[in-house]
Amino acid sequence: MGSGGVLEANSHELALSSSYESAMEALSSLITRQKRGDKPSIGGKFGKLERMQMYIKILGLEDHIAGLKIIHVAGTKGKGSTCSFCEAILRECGFRTGLFTSPHLIDVRERFRVDGLDISEEKFLQYFWDCWHQLKENVSENLPMPPLFQFLTILAFKIFICEEIDVAIIEVGLGGLRDSTNVIKEPVVCGISSLGMDHVEALGNTLGKIASHKAGIFKPQIPAFTVPQLPEAMDVLQEKASELMVPLEVVPPLDPKNLDGLKLSLSGDHQYTNAALAVALCRRWLQKIVNSKELFTNGKLEADLPEPFLRGLATARLSGRAQIVYDSSSKACNTSEVKENSPGDLVFYLDGAHSPESMEVCARWFSNTVKEDRSSFSEDEILEKSWENGVQHERGNFEGSSKISKQILLFNCMEVRDPQVLLPRLVTTCASSGVHFSKALFVPSMSTYNKVTSASVISSDISTKDLSWQSTLQRIWEKIVHGNDAIVDDNSKLENPETMPSTAFVYGNSSQKCNPADKHFACSEVMPSLPSAIKWLRDCVRENPSVRVQVLVTGSLHLVGDVLKLLKR
């Protein structure tokens, strides 16, 4: 390419970048609440689904949406994983796939996947501005611009229609009955993943009420599948299915023996439940759309999975759920490269668990993975192991030196969550597997609720961060670690977040340095910012070459997304 071609390409990239930032600013203007739990303030006289139908009509998408061959999935836990498995399976079967999920972790384009890839920046802008301008020209006092998630849902339909996909896999955003995605009138098949107590401020404070919202995606006589549920939830699902004459089938978890030696690409024993639901949904979709009985050699699906199904289950991906990232920038070399699934001395285990049930699942996954890491050394490499206060000592030939493995928790959760339930569930489940945290770091979120940012924009302004919530989390943690009799009053400031802790904690027995009576706690820290926490962890490894630090990042998908941004920038 000549110099003129280079300039033209650079100009095109700059124009795209500028337009993309403008699109993010436009999206940010659609945010109607400042934080989780706030009631959205939307004008006009129409209800949410009424407005959705009107927006769809303005864009001329009504008939096209009716023509989409949709798999619609609701649930508390696992609906994102189920959708990802569905997308990978049907793509491996040769179909052009569209996947709409939420939330995004780094870039809003993650929500819109076509043929397994995030929608390109150029196509995103094309479809975004088309929808934006048409809606702007037709808004009124009674029909204002749609709030953020409604707009993104409409945009997903627009993308999938224009991209002429064969199957659309649509994940419900919140609940089901009144969710923006529930403008889908006739999906091919519906799925309900595992149900639990989450979003109680919007869906109700009992499992039955939550199940009723989720079952709101059922459509008359459209087949549906679910996984084993607690009786209170299952009774509601079956009652709603009966009212609508929905054939509802309960799918047992997949047996790992039937995967022909392959491993699920998404980690954790709970994924066998999500995978089974995805297999059932895909099988039903294929039978309805292409009469594909030849794919299955017998009546029992789980006993003989077709090759495309096996490939899909082994290749599906979903960021921020049971994801492992090895941070090579913690090495002495000056590299910022982040390697996944390769050895390293600073390892991040990322899972956006934020409900009691998902926190327990996360804890089991982390514990099992840490234990597998220990057992991955050959017998002649491990000469001696001992455990003391969460420190595992590995003496042998690993990089020719003694290694100390330390498990550290990096945590934040939204204030609508109950950390007095989440944190004990995490600690107890890990401890039952012999995994103990040497230190817990509580950090403020980098994400904001009034702005949608591009992947390249990371706010570094930490001067106005209120750390009172993180101090509350720390007090709860200290009471868990030291017992409820620990002297940790609600007004005490445990640590000075302006002062970074010493990296020397990685040696010795940190619990011996704790003195609750003097309000001195060495088992936890409130960090002034997430970037400072990441830097401190890297410093720990650099300054202590015999240490391997394993960091569990959990409590919030926003936190997981922020960590991924910092690691990959």
Tab-separated table of N, CA, C and O in Angstrom, residues 365-474:
chain	number	residue	atom	x	y	z
A	365	TRP	N	-15.702	-24.004	42.154
A	365	TRP	CA	-14.846	-23.981	40.961
A	365	TRP	C	-13.428	-23.531	41.325
A	365	TRP	O	-12.451	-24.166	40.928
A	366	PHE	N	-13.319	-22.440	42.075
A	366	PHE	CA	-12.004	-21.924	42.440
A	366	PHE	C	-11.235	-22.953	43.269
A	366	PHE	O	-10.055	-23.226	43.007
A	367	SER	N	-11.900	-23.541	44.250
A	367	SER	CA	-11.236	-24.522	45.107
A	367	SER	C	-10.762	-25.725	44.306
A	367	SER	O	-9.620	-26.182	44.460
A	368	ASN	N	-11.634	-26.244	43.444
A	368	ASN	CA	-11.262	-27.409	42.645
A	368	ASN	C	-10.109	-27.091	41.701
A	368	ASN	O	-9.210	-27.906	41.496
A	369	THR	N	-10.136	-25.883	41.122
A	369	THR	CA	-9.089	-25.500	40.175
A	369	THR	C	-7.750	-25.344	40.884
A	369	THR	O	-6.708	-25.787	40.389
A	370	VAL	N	-7.774	-24.731	42.063
A	370	VAL	CA	-6.539	-24.572	42.844
A	370	VAL	C	-5.987	-25.939	43.231
A	370	VAL	O	-4.776	-26.187	43.156
A	371	LYS	N	-6.868	-26.839	43.618
A	371	LYS	CA	-6.424	-28.185	44.000
A	371	LYS	C	-5.873	-28.940	42.794
A	371	LYS	O	-4.893	-29.681	42.904
A	372	GLU	N	-6.484	-28.747	41.619
A	372	GLU	CA	-5.965	-29.376	40.400
A	372	GLU	C	-4.587	-28.821	40.063
A	372	GLU	O	-3.709	-29.559	39.607
A	373	ASP	N	-4.385	-27.525	40.292
A	373	ASP	CA	-3.075	-26.919	40.047
A	373	ASP	C	-2.007	-27.586	40.913
A	373	ASP	O	-0.891	-27.841	40.476
A	374	ARG	N	-2.375	-27.855	42.158
A	374	ARG	CA	-1.420	-28.504	43.048
A	374	ARG	C	-1.060	-29.904	42.549
A	374	ARG	O	0.092	-30.305	42.563
A	375	SER	N	-2.075	-30.641	42.115
A	375	SER	CA	-1.856	-32.025	41.714
A	375	SER	C	-1.236	-32.147	40.333
A	375	SER	O	-0.904	-33.245	39.891
A	376	SER	N	-1.084	-31.005	39.614
A	376	SER	CA	-0.533	-31.061	38.258
A	376	SER	C	0.966	-31.307	38.267
A	376	SER	O	1.549	-31.652	37.247
A	377	PHE	N	1.620	-31.114	39.442
A	377	PHE	CA	3.049	-31.407	39.527
A	377	PHE	C	3.245	-32.913	39.679
A	377	PHE	O	2.489	-33.584	40.359
A	378	SER	N	4.277	-33.456	39.025
A	378	SER	CA	4.548	-34.882	39.131
A	378	SER	C	5.079	-35.215	40.511
A	378	SER	O	5.563	-34.357	41.243
A	379	GLU	N	5.002	-36.495	40.875
A	379	GLU	CA	5.372	-36.908	42.226
A	379	GLU	C	6.819	-36.577	42.552
A	379	GLU	O	7.149	-36.248	43.683
A	380	ASP	N	7.712	-36.685	41.578
A	380	ASP	CA	9.105	-36.409	41.877
A	380	ASP	C	9.387	-34.927	41.999
A	380	ASP	O	10.442	-34.516	42.469
A	381	GLU	N	8.401	-34.068	41.551
A	381	GLU	CA	8.580	-32.626	41.700
A	381	GLU	C	8.133	-32.162	43.079
A	381	GLU	O	8.658	-31.206	43.631
A	382	ILE	N	7.133	-32.853	43.636
A	382	ILE	CA	6.615	-32.429	44.933
A	382	ILE	C	7.232	-33.308	46.005
A	382	ILE	O	6.856	-34.451	46.176
A	383	LEU	N	8.182	-32.757	46.732
A	383	LEU	CA	8.857	-33.516	47.766
A	383	LEU	C	8.198	-33.303	49.120
A	383	LEU	O	8.247	-34.151	49.988
A	384	GLU	N	7.607	-32.116	49.273
A	384	GLU	CA	7.008	-31.819	50.567
A	384	GLU	C	5.940	-30.758	50.391
A	384	GLU	O	6.106	-29.814	49.633
A	385	LYS	N	4.797	-30.940	51.054
A	385	LYS	CA	3.756	-29.918	51.058
A	385	LYS	C	3.287	-29.719	52.490
A	385	LYS	O	3.165	-30.666	53.240
A	386	SER	N	3.030	-28.504	52.843
A	386	SER	CA	2.449	-28.248	54.154
A	386	SER	C	1.505	-27.068	54.039
A	386	SER	O	1.674	-26.203	53.203
A	387	TRP	N	0.518	-27.074	54.888
A	387	TRP	CA	-0.454	-25.980	54.896
A	387	TRP	C	-0.433	-25.295	56.246
A	387	TRP	O	-0.379	-25.933	57.286
A	388	GLU	N	-0.444	-23.975	56.201
A	388	GLU	CA	-0.538	-23.219	57.447
A	388	GLU	C	-1.168	-21.873	57.153
A	388	GLU	O	-0.638	-21.056	56.425
A	389	ASN	N	-2.374	-21.663	57.688
A	389	ASN	CA	-3.051	-20.367	57.549
A	389	ASN	C	-3.159	-19.919	56.103
A	389	ASN	O	-2.866	-18.779	55.766
A	390	GLY	N	-3.583	-20.835	55.253
A	390	GLY	CA	-3.848	-20.460	53.868
A	390	GLY	C	-2.636	-20.408	52.986
A	390	GLY	O	-2.722	-19.984	51.843
A	391	VAL	N	-1.453	-20.823	53.473
A	391	VAL	CA	-0.242	-20.779	52.659
A	391	VAL	C	0.154	-22.194	52.295
A	391	VAL	O	0.359	-23.026	53.172
A	392	GLN	N	0.228	-22.463	50.993
A	392	GLN	CA	0.675	-23.778	50.562
A	392	GLN	C	2.125	-23.672	50.122
A	392	GLN	O	2.479	-22.873	49.265
A	393	HIS	N	3.009	-24.469	50.709
A	393	HIS	CA	4.413	-24.477	50.359
A	393	HIS	C	4.677	-25.651	49.426
A	393	HIS	O	4.353	-26.784	49.764
A	394	GLU	N	5.246	-25.388	48.260
A	394	GLU	CA	5.586	-26.434	47.310
A	394	GLU	C	7.089	-26.429	47.126
A	394	GLU	O	7.658	-25.464	46.619
A	395	ARG	N	7.728	-27.488	47.583
A	395	ARG	CA	9.185	-27.560	47.464
A	395	ARG	C	9.515	-28.636	46.446
A	395	ARG	O	9.097	-29.766	46.572
A	396	GLY	N	10.251	-28.266	45.437
A	396	GLY	CA	10.595	-29.233	44.415
A	396	GLY	C	11.275	-28.551	43.261
A	396	GLY	O	11.992	-27.573	43.425
A	397	ASN	N	11.016	-29.043	42.046
A	397	ASN	CA	11.727	-28.559	40.867
A	397	ASN	C	10.967	-27.491	40.100
A	397	ASN	O	11.303	-27.192	38.973
A	398	PHE	N	9.866	-26.944	40.660
A	398	PHE	CA	9.099	-25.944	39.934
A	398	PHE	C	9.934	-24.680	39.802
A	398	PHE	O	10.164	-23.957	40.752
A	399	GLU	N	10.426	-24.444	38.589
A	399	GLU	CA	11.312	-23.320	38.288
A	399	GLU	C	12.535	-23.331	39.199
A	399	GLU	O	13.155	-22.311	39.472
A	400	GLY	N	12.884	-24.511	39.695
A	400	GLY	CA	14.130	-24.674	40.435
A	400	GLY	C	14.147	-24.038	41.806
A	400	GLY	O	15.199	-23.858	42.388
A	401	SER	N	12.983	-23.666	42.355
A	401	SER	CA	13.002	-23.025	43.659
A	401	SER	C	11.760	-23.395	44.431
A	401	SER	O	10.816	-23.963	43.895
A	402	SER	N	11.749	-23.042	45.705
A	402	SER	CA	10.581	-23.283	46.537
A	402	SER	C	9.509	-22.252	46.188
A	402	SER	O	9.783	-21.068	46.084
A	403	LYS	N	8.282	-22.710	46.009
A	403	LYS	CA	7.175	-21.821	45.665
A	403	LYS	C	6.171	-21.769	46.808
A	403	LYS	O	5.815	-22.801	47.366
A	404	ILE	N	5.726	-20.586	47.120
A	404	ILE	CA	4.670	-20.407	48.105
A	404	ILE	C	3.422	-19.975	47.354
A	404	ILE	O	3.416	-18.919	46.718
A	405	SER	N	2.375	-20.776	47.411
A	405	SER	CA	1.115	-20.421	46.755
A	405	SER	C	0.220	-19.698	47.743
A	405	SER	O	-0.035	-20.200	48.840
A	406	LYS	N	-0.239	-18.511	47.346
A	406	LYS	CA	-1.104	-17.709	48.198
A	406	LYS	C	-2.415	-17.468	47.470
A	406	LYS	O	-2.421	-17.101	46.296
A	407	GLN	N	-3.522	-17.691	48.170
A	407	GLN	CA	-4.832	-17.386	47.601
A	407	GLN	C	-5.308	-16.040	48.167
A	407	GLN	O	-5.360	-15.852	49.389
A	408	ILE	N	-5.643	-15.130	47.264
A	408	ILE	CA	-6.083	-13.786	47.652
A	408	ILE	C	-7.459	-13.520	47.040
A	408	ILE	O	-7.716	-13.891	45.884
A	409	LEU	N	-8.322	-12.891	47.796
A	409	LEU	CA	-9.645	-12.513	47.302
A	409	LEU	C	-9.642	-11.044	46.904
A	409	LEU	O	-9.202	-10.188	47.676
A	410	LEU	N	-10.116	-10.762	45.693
A	410	LEU	CA	-10.324	-9.383	45.226
A	410	LEU	C	-11.824	-9.227	45.041
A	410	LEU	O	-12.417	-9.872	44.168
A	411	PHE	N	-12.457	-8.380	45.859
A	411	PHE	CA	-13.920	-8.427	45.967
A	411	PHE	C	-14.550	-7.041	45.943
A	411	PHE	O	-14.010	-6.078	46.487
A	412	ASN	N	-15.690	-6.972	45.312
A	412	ASN	CA	-16.626	-5.857	45.458
A	412	ASN	C	-17.995	-6.376	45.057
A	412	ASN	O	-18.110	-7.314	44.261
A	413	CYS	N	-19.029	-5.812	45.612
A	413	CYS	CA	-20.386	-6.149	45.174
A	413	CYS	C	-21.240	-4.898	45.273
A	413	CYS	O	-20.884	-3.940	45.970
A	414	MET	N	-22.344	-4.900	44.554
A	414	MET	CA	-23.236	-3.748	44.598
A	414	MET	C	-23.921	-3.667	45.959
A	414	MET	O	-24.104	-4.679	46.643
A	415	GLU	N	-24.328	-2.478	46.317
A	415	GLU	CA	-24.917	-2.267	47.640
A	415	GLU	C	-26.293	-2.902	47.780
A	415	GLU	O	-26.787	-3.046	48.907
A	416	VAL	N	-26.924	-3.291	46.648
A	416	VAL	CA	-28.210	-3.988	46.752
A	416	VAL	C	-28.011	-5.459	47.088
A	416	VAL	O	-28.972	-6.163	47.386
A	417	ARG	N	-26.774	-5.950	47.018
A	417	ARG	CA	-26.478	-7.332	47.408
A	417	ARG	C	-26.324	-7.402	48.929
A	417	ARG	O	-26.174	-6.374	49.606
A	418	ASP	N	-26.297	-8.616	49.457
A	418	ASP	CA	-26.113	-8.796	50.894
A	418	ASP	C	-24.784	-9.501	51.146
A	418	ASP	O	-24.702	-10.731	51.097
A	419	PRO	N	-23.728	-8.732	51.424
A	419	PRO	CA	-22.416	-9.355	51.645
A	419	PRO	C	-22.378	-10.253	52.881
A	419	PRO	O	-21.523	-11.126	52.985
A	420	GLN	N	-23.303	-10.064	53.803
A	420	GLN	CA	-23.349	-10.917	54.984
A	420	GLN	C	-23.844	-12.316	54.654
A	420	GLN	O	-23.750	-13.232	55.479
A	421	VAL	N	-24.369	-12.477	53.450
A	421	VAL	CA	-24.717	-13.807	52.944
A	421	VAL	C	-23.650	-14.288	51.961
A	421	VAL	O	-23.200	-15.438	52.021
A	422	LEU	N	-23.210	-13.396	51.062
A	422	LEU	CA	-22.273	-13.780	50.003
A	422	LEU	C	-20.913	-14.204	50.561
A	422	LEU	O	-20.378	-15.261	50.188
A	423	LEU	N	-20.324	-13.387	51.431
A	423	LEU	CA	-18.963	-13.656	51.904
A	423	LEU	C	-18.862	-14.921	52.760
A	423	LEU	O	-17.949	-15.730	52.560
A	424	PRO	N	-19.783	-15.143	53.705
A	424	PRO	CA	-19.700	-16.413	54.451
A	424	PRO	C	-19.867	-17.639	53.558
A	424	PRO	O	-19.199	-18.658	53.771
A	425	ARG	N	-20.742	-17.540	52.565
A	425	ARG	CA	-20.938	-18.667	51.651
A	425	ARG	C	-19.640	-18.970	50.905
A	425	ARG	O	-19.260	-20.132	50.722
A	426	LEU	N	-18.947	-17.925	50.488
A	426	LEU	CA	-17.677	-18.081	49.775
A	426	LEU	C	-16.617	-18.710	50.683
A	426	LEU	O	-15.955	-19.689	50.305
A	427	VAL	N	-16.448	-18.150	51.877
A	427	VAL	CA	-15.407	-18.625	52.793
A	427	VAL	C	-15.665	-20.068	53.216
A	427	VAL	O	-14.758	-20.906	53.211
A	428	THR	N	-16.902	-20.375	53.579
A	428	THR	CA	-17.236	-21.713	54.063
A	428	THR	C	-17.024	-22.772	52.988
A	428	THR	O	-16.469	-23.838	53.251
A	429	THR	N	-17.464	-22.462	51.761
A	429	THR	CA	-17.326	-23.438	50.673
A	429	THR	C	-15.865	-23.688	50.343
A	429	THR	O	-15.450	-24.831	50.135
A	430	CYS	N	-15.070	-22.625	50.288
A	430	CYS	CA	-13.632	-22.797	50.016
A	430	CYS	C	-12.955	-23.566	51.144
A	430	CYS	O	-12.154	-24.478	50.899
A	431	ALA	N	-13.277	-23.202	52.382
A	431	ALA	CA	-12.631	-23.848	53.534
A	431	ALA	C	-12.949	-25.335	53.584
A	431	ALA	O	-12.099	-26.152	53.979
A	432	SER	N	-14.158	-25.704	53.167
A	432	SER	CA	-14.530	-27.123	53.189
A	432	SER	C	-13.681	-27.947	52.228
A	432	SER	O	-13.591	-29.168	52.357
A	433	SER	N	-13.056	-27.268	51.252
A	433	SER	CA	-12.158	-27.943	50.314
A	433	SER	C	-10.692	-27.744	50.680
A	433	SER	O	-9.806	-28.114	49.912
A	434	GLY	N	-10.441	-27.122	51.819
A	434	GLY	CA	-9.066	-26.908	52.253
A	434	GLY	C	-8.392	-25.721	51.615
A	434	GLY	O	-7.165	-25.615	51.609
A	435	VAL	N	-9.186	-24.785	51.066
A	435	VAL	CA	-8.630	-23.577	50.441
A	435	VAL	C	-8.971	-22.377	51.323
A	435	VAL	O	-10.138	-22.139	51.632
A	436	HIS	N	-7.941	-21.634	51.720
A	436	HIS	CA	-8.114	-20.503	52.632
A	436	HIS	C	-7.438	-19.267	52.043
A	436	HIS	O	-6.361	-19.367	51.459
A	437	PHE	N	-8.061	-18.121	52.215
A	437	PHE	CA	-7.520	-16.875	51.669
A	437	PHE	C	-6.523	-16.263	52.649
A	437	PHE	O	-6.818	-16.081	53.832
A	438	SER	N	-5.358	-15.925	52.126
A	438	SER	CA	-4.347	-15.271	52.945
A	438	SER	C	-4.674	-13.805	53.166
A	438	SER	O	-4.269	-13.211	54.161
A	439	LYS	N	-5.369	-13.218	52.207
A	439	LYS	CA	-5.711	-11.798	52.317
A	439	LYS	C	-6.928	-11.521	51.447
A	439	LYS	O	-7.120	-12.160	50.408
A	440	ALA	N	-7.745	-10.577	51.865
A	440	ALA	CA	-8.884	-10.112	51.069
A	440	ALA	C	-8.697	-8.627	50.776
A	440	ALA	O	-8.394	-7.841	51.675
A	441	LEU	N	-8.853	-8.270	49.513
A	441	LEU	CA	-8.733	-6.882	49.084
A	441	LEU	C	-10.103	-6.385	48.650
A	441	LEU	O	-10.755	-7.001	47.797
A	442	PHE	N	-10.545	-5.280	49.210
A	442	PHE	CA	-11.842	-4.709	48.866
A	442	PHE	C	-11.616	-3.416	48.095
A	442	PHE	O	-10.931	-2.506	48.567
A	443	VAL	N	-12.174	-3.343	46.905
A	443	VAL	CA	-11.870	-2.247	45.981
A	443	VAL	C	-13.140	-1.557	45.512
A	443	VAL	O	-14.190	-2.185	45.388
A	444	PRO	N	-13.064	-0.262	45.233
A	444	PRO	CA	-14.211	0.424	44.626
A	444	PRO	C	-14.318	0.065	43.147
A	444	PRO	O	-13.334	-0.331	42.518
A	445	SER	N	-15.502	0.209	42.610
A	445	SER	CA	-15.714	-0.078	41.194
A	445	SER	C	-15.162	1.050	40.333
A	445	SER	O	-15.168	2.214	40.724
A	446	MET	N	-14.656	0.684	39.153
A	446	MET	CA	-14.273	1.693	38.156
A	446	MET	C	-15.458	2.021	37.261
A	446	MET	O	-15.511	3.074	36.656
A	447	SER	N	-16.389	1.060	37.142
A	447	SER	CA	-17.531	1.246	36.250
A	447	SER	C	-18.437	2.354	36.781
A	447	SER	O	-18.553	2.562	37.990
A	448	THR	N	-19.063	3.060	35.867
A	448	THR	CA	-20.029	4.079	36.255
A	448	THR	C	-21.393	3.682	35.718
A	448	THR	O	-21.507	2.928	34.757
A	449	TYR	N	-22.437	4.175	36.356
A	449	TYR	CA	-23.788	3.819	35.949
A	449	TYR	C	-24.420	4.887	35.059
A	449	TYR	O	-25.551	4.741	34.638
A	450	ASN	N	-23.653	5.948	34.799
A	450	ASN	CA	-24.214	7.017	33.976
A	450	ASN	C	-23.462	7.184	32.671
A	450	ASN	O	-23.611	8.183	31.990
A	451	LYS	N	-22.624	6.180	32.326
A	451	LYS	CA	-21.855	6.305	31.105
A	451	LYS	C	-21.520	4.938	30.527
A	451	LYS	O	-21.165	4.025	31.250
A	452	VAL	N	-21.668	4.820	29.206
A	452	VAL	CA	-21.204	3.644	28.478
A	452	VAL	C	-19.892	4.039	27.821
A	452	VAL	O	-19.838	5.021	27.083
A	453	THR	N	-18.831	3.292	28.098
A	453	THR	CA	-17.523	3.658	27.563
A	453	THR	C	-17.045	2.617	26.568
A	453	THR	O	-17.485	1.471	26.575
A	454	SER	N	-16.138	3.037	25.696
A	454	SER	CA	-15.515	2.096	24.763
A	454	SER	C	-14.393	1.371	25.479
A	454	SER	O	-13.979	1.748	26.578
A	455	ALA	N	-13.883	0.326	24.849
A	455	ALA	CA	-12.834	-0.489	25.466
A	455	ALA	C	-11.576	0.320	25.738
A	455	ALA	O	-10.801	0.000	26.630
A	456	SER	N	-11.363	1.382	24.987
A	456	SER	CA	-10.119	2.152	25.121
A	456	SER	C	-10.189	3.217	26.199
A	456	SER	O	-9.186	3.833	26.533
A	457	VAL	N	-11.372	3.443	26.759
A	457	VAL	CA	-11.539	4.504	27.745
A	457	VAL	C	-11.623	3.906	29.145
A	457	VAL	O	-12.541	3.165	29.452
A	458	ILE	N	-10.638	4.189	29.975
A	458	ILE	CA	-10.625	3.730	31.359
A	458	ILE	C	-10.377	4.940	32.248
A	458	ILE	O	-9.344	5.590	32.147
A	459	SER	N	-11.333	5.229	33.101
A	459	SER	CA	-11.189	6.389	33.977
A	459	SER	C	-10.115	6.135	35.026
A	459	SER	O	-10.071	5.085	35.650
A	460	SER	N	-9.247	7.101	35.199
A	460	SER	CA	-8.200	6.980	36.219
A	460	SER	C	-8.461	7.916	37.397
A	460	SER	O	-7.637	8.046	38.284
A	461	ASP	N	-9.625	8.567	37.399
A	461	ASP	CA	-9.951	9.523	38.458
A	461	ASP	C	-10.439	8.773	39.699
A	461	ASP	O	-11.529	8.202	39.703
A	462	ILE	N	-9.632	8.717	40.722
A	462	ILE	CA	-10.018	8.018	41.946
A	462	ILE	C	-10.112	8.977	43.128
A	462	ILE	O	-10.338	8.570	44.249
A	463	SER	N	-9.964	10.258	42.839
A	463	SER	CA	-9.878	11.228	43.932
A	463	SER	C	-11.199	11.374	44.675
A	463	SER	O	-11.214	11.735	45.848
A	464	THR	N	-12.314	11.116	44.012
A	464	THR	CA	-13.612	11.321	44.638
A	464	THR	C	-14.273	10.021	45.062
A	464	THR	O	-15.456	10.001	45.367
A	465	LYS	N	-13.528	8.917	45.053
A	465	LYS	CA	-14.124	7.634	45.388
A	465	LYS	C	-14.493	7.567	46.873
A	465	LYS	O	-13.682	7.843	47.756
A	466	ASP	N	-15.736	7.186	47.129
A	466	ASP	CA	-16.198	6.965	48.497
A	466	ASP	C	-15.924	5.500	48.843
A	466	ASP	O	-16.427	4.590	48.182
A	467	LEU	N	-15.134	5.258	49.869
A	467	LEU	CA	-14.725	3.899	50.222
A	467	LEU	C	-15.504	3.346	51.420
A	467	LEU	O	-15.123	2.317	51.986
A	468	SER	N	-16.600	4.001	51.791
A	468	SER	CA	-17.339	3.554	52.980
A	468	SER	C	-17.940	2.158	52.768
A	468	SER	O	-17.983	1.355	53.710
A	469	TRP	N	-18.410	1.866	51.558
A	469	TRP	CA	-18.975	0.537	51.288
A	469	TRP	C	-17.895	-0.529	51.382
A	469	TRP	O	-18.111	-1.609	51.940
A	470	GLN	N	-16.710	-0.217	50.858
A	470	GLN	CA	-15.612	-1.181	50.932
A	470	GLN	C	-15.186	-1.400	52.388
A	470	GLN	O	-14.830	-2.525	52.769
A	471	SER	N	-15.243	-0.368	53.203
A	471	SER	CA	-14.935	-0.525	54.628
A	471	SER	C	-15.970	-1.421	55.301
A	471	SER	O	-15.640	-2.224	56.189
A	472	THR	N	-17.223	-1.293	54.883
A	472	THR	CA	-18.269	-2.175	55.409
A	472	THR	C	-17.983	-3.631	55.050
A	472	THR	O	-18.102	-4.533	55.884
A	473	LEU	N	-17.589	-3.856	53.796
A	473	LEU	CA	-17.247	-5.209	53.362
A	473	LEU	C	-16.085	-5.761	54.181
A	473	LEU	O	-16.074	-6.934	54.575
A	474	GLN	N	-15.103	-4.901	54.463
A	474	GLN	CA	-13.947	-5.342	55.233
A	474	GLN	C	-14.355	-5.727	56.656
A	474	GLN	O	-13.888	-6.741	57.193
